[in-house]
Coordinates of C-alpha atoms in Angstrom, one line a residue:
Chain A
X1 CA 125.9 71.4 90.3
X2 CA 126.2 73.1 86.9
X3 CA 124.3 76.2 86.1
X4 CA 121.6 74.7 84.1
X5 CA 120.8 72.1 87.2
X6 CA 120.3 74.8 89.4
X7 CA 118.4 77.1 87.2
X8 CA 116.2 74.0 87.2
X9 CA 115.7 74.1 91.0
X10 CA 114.8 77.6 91.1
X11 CA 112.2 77.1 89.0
X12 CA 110.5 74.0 90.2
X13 CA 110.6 76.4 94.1
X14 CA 109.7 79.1 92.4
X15 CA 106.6 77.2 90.4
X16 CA 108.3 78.5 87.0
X17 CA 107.9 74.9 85.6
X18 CA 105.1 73.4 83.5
X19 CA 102.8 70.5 84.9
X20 CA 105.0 68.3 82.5
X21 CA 108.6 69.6 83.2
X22 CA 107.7 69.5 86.9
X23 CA 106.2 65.7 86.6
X24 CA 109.8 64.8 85.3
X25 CA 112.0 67.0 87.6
X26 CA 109.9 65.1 90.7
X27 CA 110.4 61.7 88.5
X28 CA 114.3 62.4 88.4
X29 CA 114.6 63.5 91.5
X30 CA 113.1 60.1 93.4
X31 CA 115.3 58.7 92.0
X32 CA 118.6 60.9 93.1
X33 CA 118.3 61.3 96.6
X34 CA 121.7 64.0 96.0
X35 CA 119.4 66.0 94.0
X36 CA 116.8 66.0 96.8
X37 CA 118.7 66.9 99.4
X38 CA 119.9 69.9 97.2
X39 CA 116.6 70.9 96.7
X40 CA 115.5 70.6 100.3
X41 CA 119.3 73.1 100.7
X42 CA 117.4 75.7 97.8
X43 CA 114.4 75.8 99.7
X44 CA 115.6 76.5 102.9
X45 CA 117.6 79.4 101.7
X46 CA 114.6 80.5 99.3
X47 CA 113.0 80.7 102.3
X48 CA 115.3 82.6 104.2
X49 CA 115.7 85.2 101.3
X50 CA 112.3 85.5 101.6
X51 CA 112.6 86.4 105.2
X52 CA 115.1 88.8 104.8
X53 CA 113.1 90.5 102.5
X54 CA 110.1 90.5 104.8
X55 CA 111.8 91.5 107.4
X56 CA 113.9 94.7 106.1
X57 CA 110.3 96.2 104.1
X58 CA 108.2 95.7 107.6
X59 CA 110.9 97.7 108.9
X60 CA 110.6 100.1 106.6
X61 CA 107.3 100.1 107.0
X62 CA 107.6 100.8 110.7
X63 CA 109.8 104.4 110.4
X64 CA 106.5 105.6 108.6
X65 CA 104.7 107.3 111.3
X66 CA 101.1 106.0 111.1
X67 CA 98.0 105.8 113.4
X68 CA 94.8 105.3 113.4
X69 CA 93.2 106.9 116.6
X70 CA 93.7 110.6 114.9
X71 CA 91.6 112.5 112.8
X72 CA 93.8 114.5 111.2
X73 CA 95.7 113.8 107.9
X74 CA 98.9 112.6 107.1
X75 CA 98.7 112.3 103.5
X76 CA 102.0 113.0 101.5
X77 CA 104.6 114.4 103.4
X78 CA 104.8 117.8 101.6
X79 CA 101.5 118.6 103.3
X80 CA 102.2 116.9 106.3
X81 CA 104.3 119.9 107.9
X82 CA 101.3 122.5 107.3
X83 CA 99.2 123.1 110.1
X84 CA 95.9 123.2 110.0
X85 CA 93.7 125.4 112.2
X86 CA 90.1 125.8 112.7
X87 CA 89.5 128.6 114.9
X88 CA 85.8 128.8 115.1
X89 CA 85.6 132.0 118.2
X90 CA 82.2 131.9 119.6
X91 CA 80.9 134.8 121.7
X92 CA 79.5 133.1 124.3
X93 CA 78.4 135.9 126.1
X94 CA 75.3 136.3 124.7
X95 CA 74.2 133.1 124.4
X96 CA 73.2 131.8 128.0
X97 CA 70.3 133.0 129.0
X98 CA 68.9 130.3 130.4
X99 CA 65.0 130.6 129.3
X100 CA 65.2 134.0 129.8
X101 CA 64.2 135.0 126.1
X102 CA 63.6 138.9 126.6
X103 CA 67.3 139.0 127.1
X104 CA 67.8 138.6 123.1
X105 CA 69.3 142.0 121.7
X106 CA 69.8 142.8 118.0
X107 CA 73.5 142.4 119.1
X108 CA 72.8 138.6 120.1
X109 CA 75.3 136.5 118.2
X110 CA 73.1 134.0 117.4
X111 CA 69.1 134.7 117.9
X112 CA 67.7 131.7 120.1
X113 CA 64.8 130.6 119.3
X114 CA 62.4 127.7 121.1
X115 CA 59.9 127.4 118.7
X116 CA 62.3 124.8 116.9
X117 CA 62.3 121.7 118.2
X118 CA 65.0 119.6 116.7
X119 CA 65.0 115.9 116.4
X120 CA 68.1 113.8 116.5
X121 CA 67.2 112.8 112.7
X122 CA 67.8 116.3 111.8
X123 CA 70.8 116.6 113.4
X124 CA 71.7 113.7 111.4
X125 CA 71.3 115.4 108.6
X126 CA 73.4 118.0 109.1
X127 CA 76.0 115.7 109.7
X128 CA 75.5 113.7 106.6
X129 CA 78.6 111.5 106.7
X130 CA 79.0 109.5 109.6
X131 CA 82.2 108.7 111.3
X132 CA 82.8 105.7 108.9
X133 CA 82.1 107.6 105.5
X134 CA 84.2 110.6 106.2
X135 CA 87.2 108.6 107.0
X136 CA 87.1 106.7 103.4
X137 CA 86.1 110.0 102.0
X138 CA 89.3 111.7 103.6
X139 CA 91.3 109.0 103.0
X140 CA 90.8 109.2 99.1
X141 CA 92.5 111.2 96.9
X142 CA 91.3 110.3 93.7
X143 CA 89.4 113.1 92.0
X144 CA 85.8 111.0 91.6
X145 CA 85.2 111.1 95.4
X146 CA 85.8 114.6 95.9
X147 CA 84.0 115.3 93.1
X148 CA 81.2 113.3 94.3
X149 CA 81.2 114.7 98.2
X150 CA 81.3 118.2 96.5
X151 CA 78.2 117.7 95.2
X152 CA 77.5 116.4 99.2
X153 CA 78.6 119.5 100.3
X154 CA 76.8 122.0 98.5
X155 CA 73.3 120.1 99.5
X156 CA 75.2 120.5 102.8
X157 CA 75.7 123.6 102.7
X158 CA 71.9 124.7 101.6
X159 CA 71.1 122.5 104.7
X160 CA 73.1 125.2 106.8
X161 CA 71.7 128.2 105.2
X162 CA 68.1 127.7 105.2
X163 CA 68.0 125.7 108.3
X164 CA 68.3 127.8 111.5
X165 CA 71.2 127.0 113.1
X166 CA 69.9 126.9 116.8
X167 CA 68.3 124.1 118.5
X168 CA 66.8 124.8 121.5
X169 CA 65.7 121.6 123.2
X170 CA 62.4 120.8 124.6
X171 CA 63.3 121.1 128.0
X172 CA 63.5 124.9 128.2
X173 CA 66.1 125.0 131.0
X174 CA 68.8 123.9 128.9
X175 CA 69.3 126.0 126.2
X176 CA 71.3 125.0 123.4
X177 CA 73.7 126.2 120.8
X178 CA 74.9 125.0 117.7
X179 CA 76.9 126.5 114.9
X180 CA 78.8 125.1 112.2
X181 CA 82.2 125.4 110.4
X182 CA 84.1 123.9 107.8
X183 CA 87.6 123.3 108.1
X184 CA 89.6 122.2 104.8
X185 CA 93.4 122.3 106.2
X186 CA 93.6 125.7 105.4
X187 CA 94.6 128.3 107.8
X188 CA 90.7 129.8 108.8
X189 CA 89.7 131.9 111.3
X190 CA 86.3 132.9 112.0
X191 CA 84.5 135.5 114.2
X192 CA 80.9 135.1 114.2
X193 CA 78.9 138.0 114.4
X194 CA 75.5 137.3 113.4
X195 CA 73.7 133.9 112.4
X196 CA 73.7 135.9 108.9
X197 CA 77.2 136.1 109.0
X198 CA 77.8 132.5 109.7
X199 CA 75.9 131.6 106.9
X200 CA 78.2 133.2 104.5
X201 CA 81.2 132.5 106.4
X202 CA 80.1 128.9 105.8
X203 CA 79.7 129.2 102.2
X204 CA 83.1 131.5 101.6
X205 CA 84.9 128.3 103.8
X206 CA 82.7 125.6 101.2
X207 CA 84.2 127.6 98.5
X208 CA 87.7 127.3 99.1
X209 CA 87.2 123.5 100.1
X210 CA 86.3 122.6 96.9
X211 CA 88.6 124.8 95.0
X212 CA 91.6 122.8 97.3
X213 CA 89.9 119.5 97.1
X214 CA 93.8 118.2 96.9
X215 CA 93.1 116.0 100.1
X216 CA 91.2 116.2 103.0
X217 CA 88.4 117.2 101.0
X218 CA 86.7 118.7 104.7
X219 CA 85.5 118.0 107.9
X220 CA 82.5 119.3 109.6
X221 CA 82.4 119.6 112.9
X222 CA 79.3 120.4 115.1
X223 CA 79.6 122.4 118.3
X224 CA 77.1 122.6 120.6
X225 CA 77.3 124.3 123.9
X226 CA 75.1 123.0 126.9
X227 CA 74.5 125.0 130.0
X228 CA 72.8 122.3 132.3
X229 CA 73.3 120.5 135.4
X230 CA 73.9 117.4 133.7
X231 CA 77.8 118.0 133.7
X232 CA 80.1 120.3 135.4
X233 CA 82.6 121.5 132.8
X234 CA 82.6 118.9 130.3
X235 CA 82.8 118.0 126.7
X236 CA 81.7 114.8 124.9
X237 CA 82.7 114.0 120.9
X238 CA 80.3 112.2 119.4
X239 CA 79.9 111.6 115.5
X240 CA 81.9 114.6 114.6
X241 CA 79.8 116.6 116.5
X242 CA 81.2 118.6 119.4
X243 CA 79.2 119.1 123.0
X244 CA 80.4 121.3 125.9
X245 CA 78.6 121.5 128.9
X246 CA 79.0 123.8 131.6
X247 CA 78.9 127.3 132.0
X248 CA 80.7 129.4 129.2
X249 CA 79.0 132.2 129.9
X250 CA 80.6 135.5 130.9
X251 CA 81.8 137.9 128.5
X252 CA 84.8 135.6 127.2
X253 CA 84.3 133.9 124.6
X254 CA 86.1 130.1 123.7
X255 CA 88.1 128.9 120.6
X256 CA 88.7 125.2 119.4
X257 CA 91.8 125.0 117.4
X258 CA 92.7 122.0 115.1
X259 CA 96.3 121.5 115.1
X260 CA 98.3 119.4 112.7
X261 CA 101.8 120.2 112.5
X262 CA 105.6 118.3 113.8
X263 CA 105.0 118.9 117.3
X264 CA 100.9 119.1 117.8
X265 CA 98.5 117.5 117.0
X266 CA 94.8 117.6 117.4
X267 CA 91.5 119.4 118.8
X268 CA 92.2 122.0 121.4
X269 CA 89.8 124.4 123.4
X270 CA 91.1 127.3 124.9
X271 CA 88.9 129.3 127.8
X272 CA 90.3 131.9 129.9
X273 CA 93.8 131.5 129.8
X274 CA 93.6 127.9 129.5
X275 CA 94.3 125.5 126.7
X276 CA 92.3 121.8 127.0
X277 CA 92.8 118.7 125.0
X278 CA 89.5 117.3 123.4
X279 CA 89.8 113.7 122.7
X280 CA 88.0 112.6 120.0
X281 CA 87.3 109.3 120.8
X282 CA 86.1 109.5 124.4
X283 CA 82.4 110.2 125.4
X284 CA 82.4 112.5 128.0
X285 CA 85.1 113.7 129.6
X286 CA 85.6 116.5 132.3
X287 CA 87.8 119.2 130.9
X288 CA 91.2 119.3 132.4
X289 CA 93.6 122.4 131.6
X290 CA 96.7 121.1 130.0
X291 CA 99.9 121.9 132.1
X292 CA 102.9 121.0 129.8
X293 CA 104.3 124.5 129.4
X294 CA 106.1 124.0 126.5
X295 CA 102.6 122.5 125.0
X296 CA 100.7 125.3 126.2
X297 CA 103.3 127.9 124.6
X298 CA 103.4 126.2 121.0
X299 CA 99.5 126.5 121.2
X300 CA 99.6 130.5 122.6
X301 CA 101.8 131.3 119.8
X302 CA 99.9 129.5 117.4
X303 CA 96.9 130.7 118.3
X304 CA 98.3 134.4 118.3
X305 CA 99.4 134.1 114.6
X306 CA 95.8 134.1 113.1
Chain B
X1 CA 98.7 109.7 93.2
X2 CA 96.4 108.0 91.2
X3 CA 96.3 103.9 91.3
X4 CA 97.7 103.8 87.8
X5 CA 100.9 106.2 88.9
X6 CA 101.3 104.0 91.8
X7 CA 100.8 100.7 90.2
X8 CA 103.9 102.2 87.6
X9 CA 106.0 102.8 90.3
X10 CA 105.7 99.5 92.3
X11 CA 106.0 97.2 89.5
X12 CA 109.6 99.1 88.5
X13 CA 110.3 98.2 92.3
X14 CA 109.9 102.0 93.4
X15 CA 109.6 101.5 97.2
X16 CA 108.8 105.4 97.9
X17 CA 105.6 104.0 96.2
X18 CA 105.0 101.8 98.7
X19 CA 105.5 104.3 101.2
X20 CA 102.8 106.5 99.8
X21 CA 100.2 103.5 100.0
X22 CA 100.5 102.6 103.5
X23 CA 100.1 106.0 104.7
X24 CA 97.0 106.8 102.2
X25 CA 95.2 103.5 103.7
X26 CA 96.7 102.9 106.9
X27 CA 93.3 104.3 108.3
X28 CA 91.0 102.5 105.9
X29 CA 93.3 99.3 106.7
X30 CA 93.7 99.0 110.2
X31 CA 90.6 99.4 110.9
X32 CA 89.3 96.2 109.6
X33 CA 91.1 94.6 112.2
X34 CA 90.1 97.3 115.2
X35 CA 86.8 97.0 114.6
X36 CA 87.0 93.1 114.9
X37 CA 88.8 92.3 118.4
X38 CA 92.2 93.1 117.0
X39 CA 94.8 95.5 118.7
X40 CA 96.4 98.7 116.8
X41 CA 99.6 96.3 117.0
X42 CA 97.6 93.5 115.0
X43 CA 96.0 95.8 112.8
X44 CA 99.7 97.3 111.5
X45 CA 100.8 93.9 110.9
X46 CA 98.2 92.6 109.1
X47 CA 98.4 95.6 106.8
X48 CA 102.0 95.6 106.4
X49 CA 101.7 92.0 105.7
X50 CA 99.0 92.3 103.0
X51 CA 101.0 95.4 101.5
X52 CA 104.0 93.4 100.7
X53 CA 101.9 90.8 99.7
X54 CA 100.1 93.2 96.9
X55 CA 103.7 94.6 96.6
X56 CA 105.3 90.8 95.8
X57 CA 102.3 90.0 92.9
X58 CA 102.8 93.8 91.5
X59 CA 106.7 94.0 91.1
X60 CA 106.3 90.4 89.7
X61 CA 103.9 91.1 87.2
X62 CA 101.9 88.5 88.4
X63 CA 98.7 90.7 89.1
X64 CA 96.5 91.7 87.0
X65 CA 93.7 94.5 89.0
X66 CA 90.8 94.8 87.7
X67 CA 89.8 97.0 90.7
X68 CA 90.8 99.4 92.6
X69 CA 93.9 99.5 95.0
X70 CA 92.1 100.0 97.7
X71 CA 89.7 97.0 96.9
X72 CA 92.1 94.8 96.7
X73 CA 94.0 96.0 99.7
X74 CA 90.9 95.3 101.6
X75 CA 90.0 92.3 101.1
X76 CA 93.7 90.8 101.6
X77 CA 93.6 92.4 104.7
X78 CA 90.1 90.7 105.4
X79 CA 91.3 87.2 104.3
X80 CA 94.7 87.7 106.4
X81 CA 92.9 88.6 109.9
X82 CA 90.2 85.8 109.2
X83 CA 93.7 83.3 109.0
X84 CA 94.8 84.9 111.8
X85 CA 91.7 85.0 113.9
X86 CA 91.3 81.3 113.0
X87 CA 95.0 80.6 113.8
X88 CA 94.5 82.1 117.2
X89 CA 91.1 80.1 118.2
X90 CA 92.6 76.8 116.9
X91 CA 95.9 77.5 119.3
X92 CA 93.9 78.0 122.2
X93 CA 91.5 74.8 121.9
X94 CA 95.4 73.0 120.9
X95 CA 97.3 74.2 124.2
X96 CA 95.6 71.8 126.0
X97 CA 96.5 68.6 124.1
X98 CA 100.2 69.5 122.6
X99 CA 101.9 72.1 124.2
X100 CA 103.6 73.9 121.4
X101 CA 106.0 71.3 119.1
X102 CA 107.8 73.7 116.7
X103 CA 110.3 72.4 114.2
X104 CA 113.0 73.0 115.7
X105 CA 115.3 72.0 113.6
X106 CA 113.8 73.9 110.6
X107 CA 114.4 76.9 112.7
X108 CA 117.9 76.5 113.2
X109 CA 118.3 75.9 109.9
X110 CA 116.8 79.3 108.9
X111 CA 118.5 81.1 111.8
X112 CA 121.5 79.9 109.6
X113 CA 120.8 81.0 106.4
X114 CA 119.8 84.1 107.7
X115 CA 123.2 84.8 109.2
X116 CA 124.9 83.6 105.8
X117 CA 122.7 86.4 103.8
X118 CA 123.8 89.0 106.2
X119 CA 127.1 88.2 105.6
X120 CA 126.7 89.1 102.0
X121 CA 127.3 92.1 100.6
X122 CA 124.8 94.9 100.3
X123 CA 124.3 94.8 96.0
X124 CA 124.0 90.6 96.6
X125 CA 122.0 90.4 99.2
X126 CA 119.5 93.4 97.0
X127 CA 119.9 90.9 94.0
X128 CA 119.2 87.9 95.8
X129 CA 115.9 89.3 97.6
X130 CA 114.9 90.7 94.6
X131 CA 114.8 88.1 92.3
X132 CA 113.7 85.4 95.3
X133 CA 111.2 87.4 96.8
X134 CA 110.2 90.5 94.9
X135 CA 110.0 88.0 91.6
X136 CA 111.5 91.6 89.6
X137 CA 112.5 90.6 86.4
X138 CA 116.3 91.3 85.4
X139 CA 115.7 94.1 83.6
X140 CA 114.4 96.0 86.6
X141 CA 117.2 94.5 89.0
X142 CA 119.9 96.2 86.8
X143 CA 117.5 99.5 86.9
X144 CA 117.5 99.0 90.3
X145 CA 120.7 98.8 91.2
X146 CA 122.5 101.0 88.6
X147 CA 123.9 97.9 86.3
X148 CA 125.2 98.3 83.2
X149 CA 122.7 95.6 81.3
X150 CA 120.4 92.4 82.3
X151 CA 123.5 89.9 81.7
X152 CA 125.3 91.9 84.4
X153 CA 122.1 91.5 86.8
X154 CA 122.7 88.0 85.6
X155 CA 126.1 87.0 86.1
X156 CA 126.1 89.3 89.2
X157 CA 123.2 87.4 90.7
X158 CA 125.1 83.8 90.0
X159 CA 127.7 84.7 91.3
X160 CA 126.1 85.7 94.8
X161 CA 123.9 82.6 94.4
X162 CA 126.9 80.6 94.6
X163 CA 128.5 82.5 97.3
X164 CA 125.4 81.9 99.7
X165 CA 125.2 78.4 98.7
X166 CA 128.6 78.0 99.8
X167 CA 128.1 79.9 102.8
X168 CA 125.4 77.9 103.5
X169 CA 126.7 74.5 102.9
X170 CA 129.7 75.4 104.8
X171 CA 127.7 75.9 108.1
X172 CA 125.4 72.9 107.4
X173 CA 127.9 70.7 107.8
X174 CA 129.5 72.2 110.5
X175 CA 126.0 72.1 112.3
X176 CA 125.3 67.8 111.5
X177 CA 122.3 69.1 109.2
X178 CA 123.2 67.2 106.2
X179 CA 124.4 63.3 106.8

């Protein structure tokens, strides 16, 4: 087979040839059953270069590590190494008092308040994205959507200002307690004294989120703190919004910590002493303090560093 | 990165490009199939598959995207779980009647060439799946692979054609596949 033949028989497998070259090659080659059988050869090993080729960029593929169950970002690898932490500290001293109002000081963290009675639609809008919308919204980095979900955020952010932060339900023996934080991958730690303070701390976080609008534009997460009979020590994820149930109360106060970095990766609580995953895809799940030392130490030292 | 950067990249045959995308949508991706009866496993495969399809029609110049990446993306990855989910039903309500009759013999035959290509080296065996597969035009090949010029892609990728052909034919006849 001379060079020119076979030139030919790429083209006609690879659908290089014109309806009119191809009507002749097909003509010429009923009649030369040589020629088919050398084309039936070409296609098999077309075929099989095509498998290779498959085959060795799958497996490339597969040393990227991926997955879809986390909530955290893997972006570009430069950023992949930098851990993220949102240490939202919550005195939850102070914020139990189970329908006992007069026990409200000036010093109260976070004034509670029954007269407001949320409903779930307004809870809604303080989470404006839902699961779905945040994920395409993370996921992008082209500047348009950031640009458009800063706009998002600063109505967002209003929202948190003017609206009072606590939602006390109608039911009067469960009291409960909601504050907000942003987290934009950067390192953040926040001690809220007052529901003034959170306010600001909110806006100071919204600030920097859209000056490093790189990736990840933000995430807002919702933590709400039950004391009810409902649950023992629980927690339950739902929409980005964060519930603990049980009793938190005593002078201590809790952290959640988002981790992204080689070894760790995701939401954390820590309560007295102890460290507890929160999955975010479960409904509600009893806490359960994490025993893998060397777990447990990563997360003591990283949690020390702030 | 923005689509236009990326689309630069692949169609030179830059496969750190290629990296970048499926970790920007894997997410976005995999999901589709998730969120319609499919396991994580399914869902990687589909997106892999739909990525080197997009990868195929950019590096061959054969795509012209009027939308964005991500659009595109999506709905190969739709189109390829519908196949698949089709694929699946239409094997279940066939077990019955034939029990699976796959060409053997076409397999062998592939198993074949398979071994033959491995036995090439590593610059003709990059030539070869290049030009077969990844349609990349000679130009890019010699980028590629540090050649001097495109008649050096050329002659290099003739001659490796021919070595595989002969590879091939060799172990053909010693397997009965050709009379």
């Amino acid at each position: 087979m001379n060079l020119n033949e076979s030139n030919i028989i790429d083209d006609y497998l690879m659908g290089n040839l014109s309806a009119a070259d191809r009507m002749a090659f097909e003509k010429k080659m009923a009649a030369d059953p040589e020629l088919q059988n050398e084309v039936s050869v070409q296609k098999d090993i077309i075929k099989g270069l095509e498998q290779v080729r498959v085959q060795q960029l799958k497996a490339r593929l597969n040393k990227i590590p991926v997955s879809s169950s986390a909530w955290y970002q893997t972006t570009s690898g430069k950023v992949a190494l930098g851990v993220s932490l949102l240490v939202a500290i919550l005195l939850g001293a102070l914020l139990f008092n189970l329908g006992d109002d007069n026990n409200i000081t000036s010093s109260d963290p976070v004034v509670i308040n029954d007269q407001i009675i949320s409903t779930p639609e307004e809870a809604d809008e303080l989470t404006p994205t839902k699961e779905d919308n945040t994920d395409i919204i993370s996921e992008e980095e082209d500047n348009e959507i950031p640009q458009l979900a800063e706009g998002k955020e600063k109505e967002r952010k209003e929202d948190i200002t003017q609206k009072p932060v606590i939602k006390p339900e109608a039911d009067k023996s469960e009291t409960f307690i909601t504050e907000k934080t942003e987290n934009n991958n950067l390192v953040t730690e926040e001690k809220l004294d007052s529901e003034k303070e959170i306010a600001n701390k909110v806006d100071e976080t919204a600030e920097t989120a859209s000056e490093a609008s790189d990736y990840n534009p933000y995430r807002l997460i919702e933590i709400e703190t039950t004391k009810g009979s409902r649950f023992g020590f629980h927690y339950r994820f739902y929409e980005n919004k964060l519930s603990l149930y049980g009793d938190f109360g005593g002078e201590r106060p809790y952290e959640i910590l988002e981790i992204n970095n080689d070894n760790i990766r995701g939401l954390f609580l820590y309560y007295e002493g102890q460290f507890f995953e929160l999955d975010t895809t479960q409904v509600a799940v009893p806490l359960k303090p994490l025993d893998n030392t060397e777990v447990v130490q990563d997360l003591m030292e990283i949690k020390n560093q702030k | 990165m923005k689509d236009q950067e990326i689309l630069e990249r692949i169609s030179k045959g830059d496969e750190t490009a290629l990296d970048y995308l499926y970790k920007k949508y894997y997410r976005m991706m995999s999901r589709i199939v998730i969120t319609n009866s499919g396991t994580e496993e399914e869902a990687k495969d589909i997106y892999q598959e739909a990525l080197i399809v997009f990868w195929q029609k950019v590096v061959s110049g054969n795509l012209v995207l009027t939308s964005k990446i991500s659009t595109f993306l999506y709905s190969i990855c739709l189109n390829l779980w519908r196949k698949e989910l089709d694929r699946k039903s239409r094997l279940s309500r066939e077990e019955k009647d034939n029990p699976e009759s796959m060409d053997f013999e076409q397999e062998e035959r592939l198993r074949i060439i398979t071994e033959c290509i491995n036995e090439l080296g590593d610059t003709c065996k990059k030539i070869l799946t290049y030009f077969y597969f990844d349609g990349m035009s000679m130009q890019n090949i010699a980028l590629n692979l540090g050649l001097a010029n495109t008649d050096t892609a050329k002659t290099k990728k003739y001659k490796c054609k021919k070595r595989l052909d002969e590879l091939v034919k060799s172990k053909y006849s010693a397997g009965d596949f050709l009379d």
